[in-house]
PDB file of C-alpha atoms in Angstrom:
ATOM      1  CA  MET L   1       5.262 -13.331   4.675  1.00 47.00           C
ATOM      2  CA  PHE L   2       5.793 -12.787   0.976  1.00 61.00           C
ATOM      3  CA  LYS L   3       9.445 -11.847   1.530  1.00 61.00           C
ATOM      4  CA  SER L   4       9.089  -9.396   4.415  1.00 72.00           C
ATOM      5  CA  GLY L   5       5.991  -7.778   3.000  1.00 87.00           C
ATOM      6  CA  VAL L   6       7.655  -6.519  -0.190  1.00 92.00           C
ATOM      7  CA  GLY L   7       5.321  -8.629  -2.331  1.00 91.00           C
ATOM      8  CA  PHE L   8       2.264  -7.142  -0.629  1.00 93.00           C
ATOM      9  CA  LEU L   9       3.652  -3.621  -0.909  1.00 95.00           C
ATOM     10  CA  ALA L  10       4.482  -4.160  -4.593  1.00 96.00           C
ATOM     11  CA  LEU L  11       1.070  -5.582  -5.494  1.00 96.00           C
ATOM     12  CA  PHE L  12      -1.022  -3.136  -3.485  1.00 97.00           C
ATOM     13  CA  GLY L  13       1.182  -0.344  -4.840  1.00 98.00           C
ATOM     14  CA  LEU L  14       0.294  -1.597  -8.312  1.00 98.00           C
ATOM     15  CA  GLY L  15      -3.405  -1.423  -7.416  1.00 98.00           C
ATOM     16  CA  TRP L  16      -3.038   2.217  -6.381  1.00 98.00           C
ATOM     17  CA  TRP L  17      -0.962   2.910  -9.514  1.00 98.00           C
ATOM     18  CA  LEU L  18      -3.748   1.470 -11.668  1.00 97.00           C
ATOM     19  CA  LEU L  19      -6.194   3.799  -9.920  1.00 97.00           C
ATOM     20  CA  ALA L  20      -3.924   6.750 -10.753  1.00 97.00           C
ATOM     21  CA  SER L  21      -3.559   5.529 -14.344  1.00 96.00           C
ATOM     22  CA  SER L  22      -7.345   5.498 -14.723  1.00 95.00           C
ATOM     23  CA  ALA L  23      -7.210   9.306 -14.643  1.00 96.00           C
ATOM     24  CA  PHE L  24      -5.629   9.322 -18.109  1.00 95.00           C
ATOM     25  CA  ASP L  25      -7.002   8.687 -21.571  1.00 91.00           C
ATOM     26  CA  GLY L  26      -5.438   7.513 -24.796  1.00 90.00           C
ATOM     27  CA  SER L  27      -2.031   5.879 -24.963  1.00 89.00           C
ATOM     28  CA  VAL L  28      -0.960   7.234 -21.581  1.00 91.00           C
ATOM     29  CA  ARG L  29      -3.157   4.760 -19.676  1.00 93.00           C
ATOM     30  CA  PRO L  30      -1.734   1.545 -21.207  1.00 94.00           C
ATOM     31  CA  ALA L  31       1.806   2.895 -20.880  1.00 94.00           C
ATOM     32  CA  GLY L  32       1.113   3.613 -17.222  1.00 94.00           C
ATOM     33  CA  VAL L  33      -0.249   0.115 -16.676  1.00 95.00           C
ATOM     34  CA  VAL L  34       2.846  -1.444 -18.259  1.00 96.00           C
ATOM     35  CA  ALA L  35       5.158   0.782 -16.221  1.00 97.00           C
ATOM     36  CA  GLY L  36       3.329  -0.068 -12.987  1.00 97.00           C
ATOM     37  CA  CYS L  37       3.467  -3.798 -13.701  1.00 97.00           C
ATOM     38  CA  ALA L  38       7.187  -3.522 -14.426  1.00 97.00           C
ATOM     39  CA  VAL L  39       7.812  -1.747 -11.117  1.00 97.00           C
ATOM     40  CA  ALA L  40       5.799  -4.310  -9.137  1.00 97.00           C
ATOM     41  CA  VAL L  41       7.526  -7.281 -10.772  1.00 96.00           C
ATOM     42  CA  GLY L  42      10.920  -5.617 -10.380  1.00 96.00           C
ATOM     43  CA  LEU L  43      10.341  -5.086  -6.663  1.00 95.00           C
ATOM     44  CA  MET L  44       9.281  -8.689  -6.133  1.00 93.00           C
ATOM     45  CA  LEU L  45      12.291  -9.985  -8.048  1.00 93.00           C
ATOM     46  CA  ALA L  46      14.606  -7.696  -6.088  1.00 92.00           C
ATOM     47  CA  ALA L  47      13.129  -8.966  -2.826  1.00 89.00           C
ATOM     48  CA  ARG L  48      13.602 -12.550  -3.943  1.00 88.00           C
ATOM     49  CA  ARG L  49      17.203 -11.877  -4.918  1.00 89.00           C
ATOM     50  CA  VAL L  50      18.311  -9.665  -2.021  1.00 87.00           C
ATOM     51  CA  LEU L  51      16.306 -10.655   1.037  1.00 84.00           C
ATOM     52  CA  PRO L  52      17.397 -13.729   2.977  1.00 77.00           C
ATOM     53  CA  ALA L  53      15.332 -16.909   2.645  1.00 69.00           C
ATOM     54  CA  SER L  54      14.190 -16.459   6.247  1.00 64.00           C
ATOM     55  CA  ALA L  55      12.769 -12.980   5.575  1.00 63.00           C
ATOM     56  CA  GLY L  56       9.129 -12.770   6.462  1.00 60.00           C
ATOM     57  CA  GLY L  57       9.091 -16.291   7.858  1.00 65.00           C
ATOM     58  CA  PRO L  58       6.374 -17.568  10.157  1.00 70.00           C
ATOM     59  CA  PHE L  59       5.421 -15.423  13.119  1.00 74.00           C
ATOM     60  CA  PRO L  60       4.666 -16.646  16.599  1.00 82.00           C
ATOM     61  CA  ALA L  61       0.970 -17.470  17.009  1.00 89.00           C
ATOM     62  CA  ASP L  62       0.156 -14.336  19.033  1.00 90.00           C
ATOM     63  CA  ARG L  63       1.672 -12.020  16.410  1.00 89.00           C
ATOM     64  CA  ARG L  64      -0.008 -13.895  13.579  1.00 89.00           C
ATOM     65  CA  ARG L  65      -3.367 -13.616  15.378  1.00 94.00           C
ATOM     66  CA  ARG L  66      -2.902  -9.868  15.932  1.00 95.00           C
ATOM     67  CA  PHE L  67      -1.888  -9.381  12.284  1.00 92.00           C
ATOM     68  CA  LEU L  68      -5.034 -11.200  11.150  1.00 94.00           C
ATOM     69  CA  GLN L  69      -7.233  -9.168  13.514  1.00 97.00           C
ATOM     70  CA  ILE L  70      -5.826  -5.897  12.200  1.00 97.00           C
ATOM     71  CA  ASN L  71      -6.388  -6.960   8.618  1.00 96.00           C
ATOM     72  CA  VAL L  72      -9.916  -8.235   9.237  1.00 98.00           C
ATOM     73  CA  VAL L  73     -10.837  -4.874  10.789  1.00 98.00           C
ATOM     74  CA  GLN L  74      -9.194  -3.050   7.872  1.00 98.00           C
ATOM     75  CA  TRP L  75     -11.147  -5.046   5.260  1.00 98.00           C
ATOM     76  CA  LEU L  76     -14.417  -4.622   7.150  1.00 98.00           C
ATOM     77  CA  LEU L  77     -13.860  -0.867   7.274  1.00 98.00           C
ATOM     78  CA  ILE L  78     -13.057  -0.858   3.549  1.00 98.00           C
ATOM     79  CA  LEU L  79     -16.273  -2.733   2.746  1.00 98.00           C
ATOM     80  CA  ILE L  80     -18.355  -0.465   4.974  1.00 98.00           C
ATOM     81  CA  THR L  81     -16.726   2.636   3.486  1.00 98.00           C
ATOM     82  CA  ALA L  82     -17.411   1.468  -0.070  1.00 98.00           C
ATOM     83  CA  GLN L  83     -21.046   0.683   0.749  1.00 98.00           C
ATOM     84  CA  VAL L  84     -21.699   3.972   2.530  1.00 98.00           C
ATOM     85  CA  CYS L  85     -20.075   6.050  -0.229  1.00 98.00           C
ATOM     86  CA  ALA L  86     -21.894   4.159  -2.986  1.00 97.00           C
ATOM     87  CA  ARG L  87     -25.271   4.494  -1.257  1.00 98.00           C
ATOM     88  CA  ALA L  88     -24.630   8.181  -0.558  1.00 97.00           C
ATOM     89  CA  GLY L  89     -23.975   8.721  -4.259  1.00 97.00           C
ATOM     90  CA  ASP L  90     -20.335   9.712  -3.759  1.00 97.00           C
ATOM     91  CA  PRO L  91     -18.286   6.786  -5.095  1.00 97.00           C
ATOM     92  CA  VAL L  92     -15.411   9.174  -5.832  1.00 97.00           C
ATOM     93  CA  LEU L  93     -14.773   9.262  -2.063  1.00 98.00           C
ATOM     94  CA  ILE L  94     -14.142   5.511  -1.893  1.00 98.00           C
ATOM     95  CA  PRO L  95     -10.422   5.661  -2.838  1.00 98.00           C
ATOM     96  CA  PRO L  96      -9.493   8.566  -0.533  1.00 98.00           C
ATOM     97  CA  LEU L  97     -11.295   7.068   2.448  1.00 98.00           C
ATOM     98  CA  ILE L  98      -9.807   3.643   1.762  1.00 98.00           C
ATOM     99  CA  ALA L  99      -6.346   5.233   1.610  1.00 98.00           C
ATOM    100  CA  ILE L 100      -6.964   6.654   5.086  1.00 98.00           C
ATOM    101  CA  VAL L 101      -8.120   3.250   6.399  1.00 98.00           C
ATOM    102  CA  VAL L 102      -5.108   1.504   4.854  1.00 98.00           C
ATOM    103  CA  GLY L 103      -2.775   4.167   6.176  1.00 98.00           C
ATOM    104  CA  LEU L 104      -4.157   3.857   9.690  1.00 98.00           C
ATOM    105  CA  HIS L 105      -3.852   0.063   9.606  1.00 97.00           C
ATOM    106  CA  PHE L 106      -0.070   0.474   9.371  1.00 96.00           C
ATOM    107  CA  LEU L 107       0.029   2.007  12.873  1.00 97.00           C
ATOM    108  CA  PRO L 108      -0.865  -1.177  14.792  1.00 97.00           C
ATOM    109  CA  LEU L 109       1.166  -3.205  12.282  1.00 94.00           C
ATOM    110  CA  ALA L 110       4.218  -1.146  13.232  1.00 94.00           C
ATOM    111  CA  ALA L 111       3.823  -2.463  16.777  1.00 94.00           C
ATOM    112  CA  VAL L 112       3.071  -6.051  15.735  1.00 92.00           C
ATOM    113  CA  PHE L 113       6.120  -6.233  13.464  1.00 87.00           C
ATOM    114  CA  GLU L 114       8.248  -4.056  15.767  1.00 88.00           C
ATOM    115  CA  GLN L 115       8.914  -1.840  12.735  1.00 89.00           C
ATOM    116  CA  PRO L 116       8.473   1.838  13.644  1.00 93.00           C
ATOM    117  CA  ARG L 117       9.248   2.759  10.030  1.00 92.00           C
ATOM    118  CA  LEU L 118       5.771   1.500   9.081  1.00 94.00           C
ATOM    119  CA  ARG L 119       4.562   4.812  10.485  1.00 96.00           C
ATOM    120  CA  VAL L 120       5.894   6.403   7.292  1.00 96.00           C
ATOM    121  CA  PRO L 121       3.419   4.720   4.913  1.00 96.00           C
ATOM    122  CA  ALA L 122       0.762   5.226   7.603  1.00 97.00           C
ATOM    123  CA  ALA L 123       1.287   8.968   7.407  1.00 98.00           C
ATOM    124  CA  LEU L 124       1.701   9.101   3.632  1.00 98.00           C
ATOM    125  CA  LEU L 125      -1.374   7.033   2.774  1.00 98.00           C
ATOM    126  CA  SER L 126      -3.467   8.966   5.278  1.00 98.00           C
ATOM    127  CA  ALA L 127      -2.201  12.206   3.720  1.00 98.00           C
ATOM    128  CA  ALA L 128      -3.005  10.863   0.233  1.00 98.00           C
ATOM    129  CA  GLY L 129      -6.553  10.143   1.360  1.00 98.00           C
ATOM    130  CA  ALA L 130      -6.901  13.556   2.991  1.00 98.00           C
ATOM    131  CA  ALA L 131      -5.601  15.215  -0.173  1.00 98.00           C
ATOM    132  CA  GLY L 132      -8.159  13.312  -2.241  1.00 98.00           C
ATOM    133  CA  VAL L 133     -10.954  14.429   0.082  1.00 98.00           C
ATOM    134  CA  ALA L 134      -9.659  18.011  -0.165  1.00 98.00           C
ATOM    135  CA  VAL L 135      -9.742  17.866  -3.975  1.00 98.00           C
ATOM    136  CA  TRP L 136     -13.320  16.561  -3.784  1.00 98.00           C
ATOM    137  CA  LEU L 137     -14.340  19.277  -1.307  1.00 98.00           C
ATOM    138  CA  VAL L 138     -13.230  22.019  -3.705  1.00 98.00           C
ATOM    139  CA  ASP L 139     -15.196  20.334  -6.506  1.00 97.00           C
ATOM    140  CA  GLY L 140     -12.105  19.032  -8.264  1.00 97.00           C
ATOM    141  CA  PRO L 141     -12.665  16.500 -11.035  1.00 98.00           C
ATOM    142  CA  ASP L 142     -13.069  12.838 -10.079  1.00 97.00           C
ATOM    143  CA  ARG L 143     -10.044  11.976 -12.218  1.00 97.00           C
ATOM    144  CA  THR L 144      -7.907  14.378 -10.152  1.00 98.00           C
ATOM    145  CA  VAL L 145      -9.068  12.694  -6.944  1.00 98.00           C
ATOM    146  CA  ARG L 146      -8.066   9.294  -8.403  1.00 98.00           C
ATOM    147  CA  LEU L 147      -4.734  10.621  -9.648  1.00 98.00           C
ATOM    148  CA  VAL L 148      -3.741  12.261  -6.362  1.00 98.00           C
ATOM    149  CA  VAL L 149      -4.785   9.368  -4.139  1.00 98.00           C
ATOM    150  CA  GLY L 150      -3.506   6.638  -6.445  1.00 98.00           C
ATOM    151  CA  LEU L 151      -0.157   8.219  -7.235  1.00 98.00           C
ATOM    152  CA  VAL L 152       0.775   9.173  -3.681  1.00 98.00           C
ATOM    153  CA  SER L 153      -0.401   5.818  -2.305  1.00 98.00           C
ATOM    154  CA  ALA L 154       1.448   3.793  -4.956  1.00 98.00           C
ATOM    155  CA  LEU L 155       4.672   5.714  -4.517  1.00 98.00           C
ATOM    156  CA  SER L 156       4.387   5.404  -0.726  1.00 97.00           C
ATOM    157  CA  LEU L 157       4.017   1.622  -0.823  1.00 97.00           C
ATOM    158  CA  TRP L 158       6.667   1.164  -3.487  1.00 97.00           C
ATOM    159  CA  GLY L 159       8.994   3.459  -1.567  1.00 96.00           C
ATOM    160  CA  MET L 160       8.513   1.306   1.523  1.00 95.00           C
ATOM    161  CA  ALA L 161       9.284  -1.796  -0.538  1.00 94.00           C
ATOM    162  CA  ILE L 162      12.455  -0.191  -1.890  1.00 94.00           C
ATOM    163  CA  TRP L 163      13.443   0.848   1.636  1.00 93.00           C
ATOM    164  CA  THR L 164      13.007  -2.755   2.796  1.00 89.00           C
ATOM    165  CA  VAL L 165      15.058  -4.221  -0.047  1.00 91.00           C
ATOM    166  CA  THR L 166      17.849  -1.643   0.078  1.00 89.00           C
ATOM    167  CA  GLY L 167      18.007  -1.894   3.862  1.00 82.00           C
ATOM    168  CA  ALA L 168      18.572  -5.640   3.582  1.00 70.00           C
ATOM    169  CA  ALA L 169      21.119  -5.193   0.803  1.00 64.00           C
ATOM    170  CA  SER L 170      23.180  -2.760   2.843  1.00 67.00           C
ATOM    171  CA  ALA L 171      22.877  -4.628   6.151  1.00 62.00           C
ATOM    172  CA  PRO L 172      26.173  -5.629   7.805  1.00 58.00           C
ATOM    173  CA  GLY L 173      27.409  -8.926   6.448  1.00 52.00           C
ATOM    174  CA  ARG L 174      25.309  -8.521   3.323  1.00 50.00           C
ATOM    175  CA  GLY L 175      27.369  -6.675   0.758  1.00 44.00           C
ATOM    176  CA  VAL L 176      25.697  -5.172  -2.228  1.00 42.00           C
ATOM    177  CA  ARG L 177      26.789  -7.025  -5.343  1.00 41.00           C
ATOM    178  CA  GLU L 178      28.481  -4.967  -7.988  1.00 34.00           C
TER     179      GLU L 178
END
């Protein structure tokens, strides 16, 4: 599964980072894009180098089915959220509400993968979404909503990816190369 999910975490983290970068003008935005791409590529290369070849291998059919069900529900909720916010004239709420949906999807995934640590990005992405809604509720600028939600979400996913890679690197029988 894309080397124990690190590839997904890196790429979706990049998506959130790009959202955060959209809050800036001038030369800051392209520099942010380059930095985000470098982080995502670095994480994927680290996963390829450090994680065993069997990492993220095929799941039993029942787990794979449950994983697909969770993700189908997540994507349907994302599409519905985007449509409702757009039709209500509040597109700025799309990222915070999507962050909450994505965060909540990690809760059943924690059970499917038998990885309680997935509750950490669940809490952090949900908090990022709630913070974005709070900024909107106090009439904060749209760019601040994007920055808060995007930055916290990106760092949460990238942090989880780093945790996965460093955990594998320090696992017994797997010495960290110096």
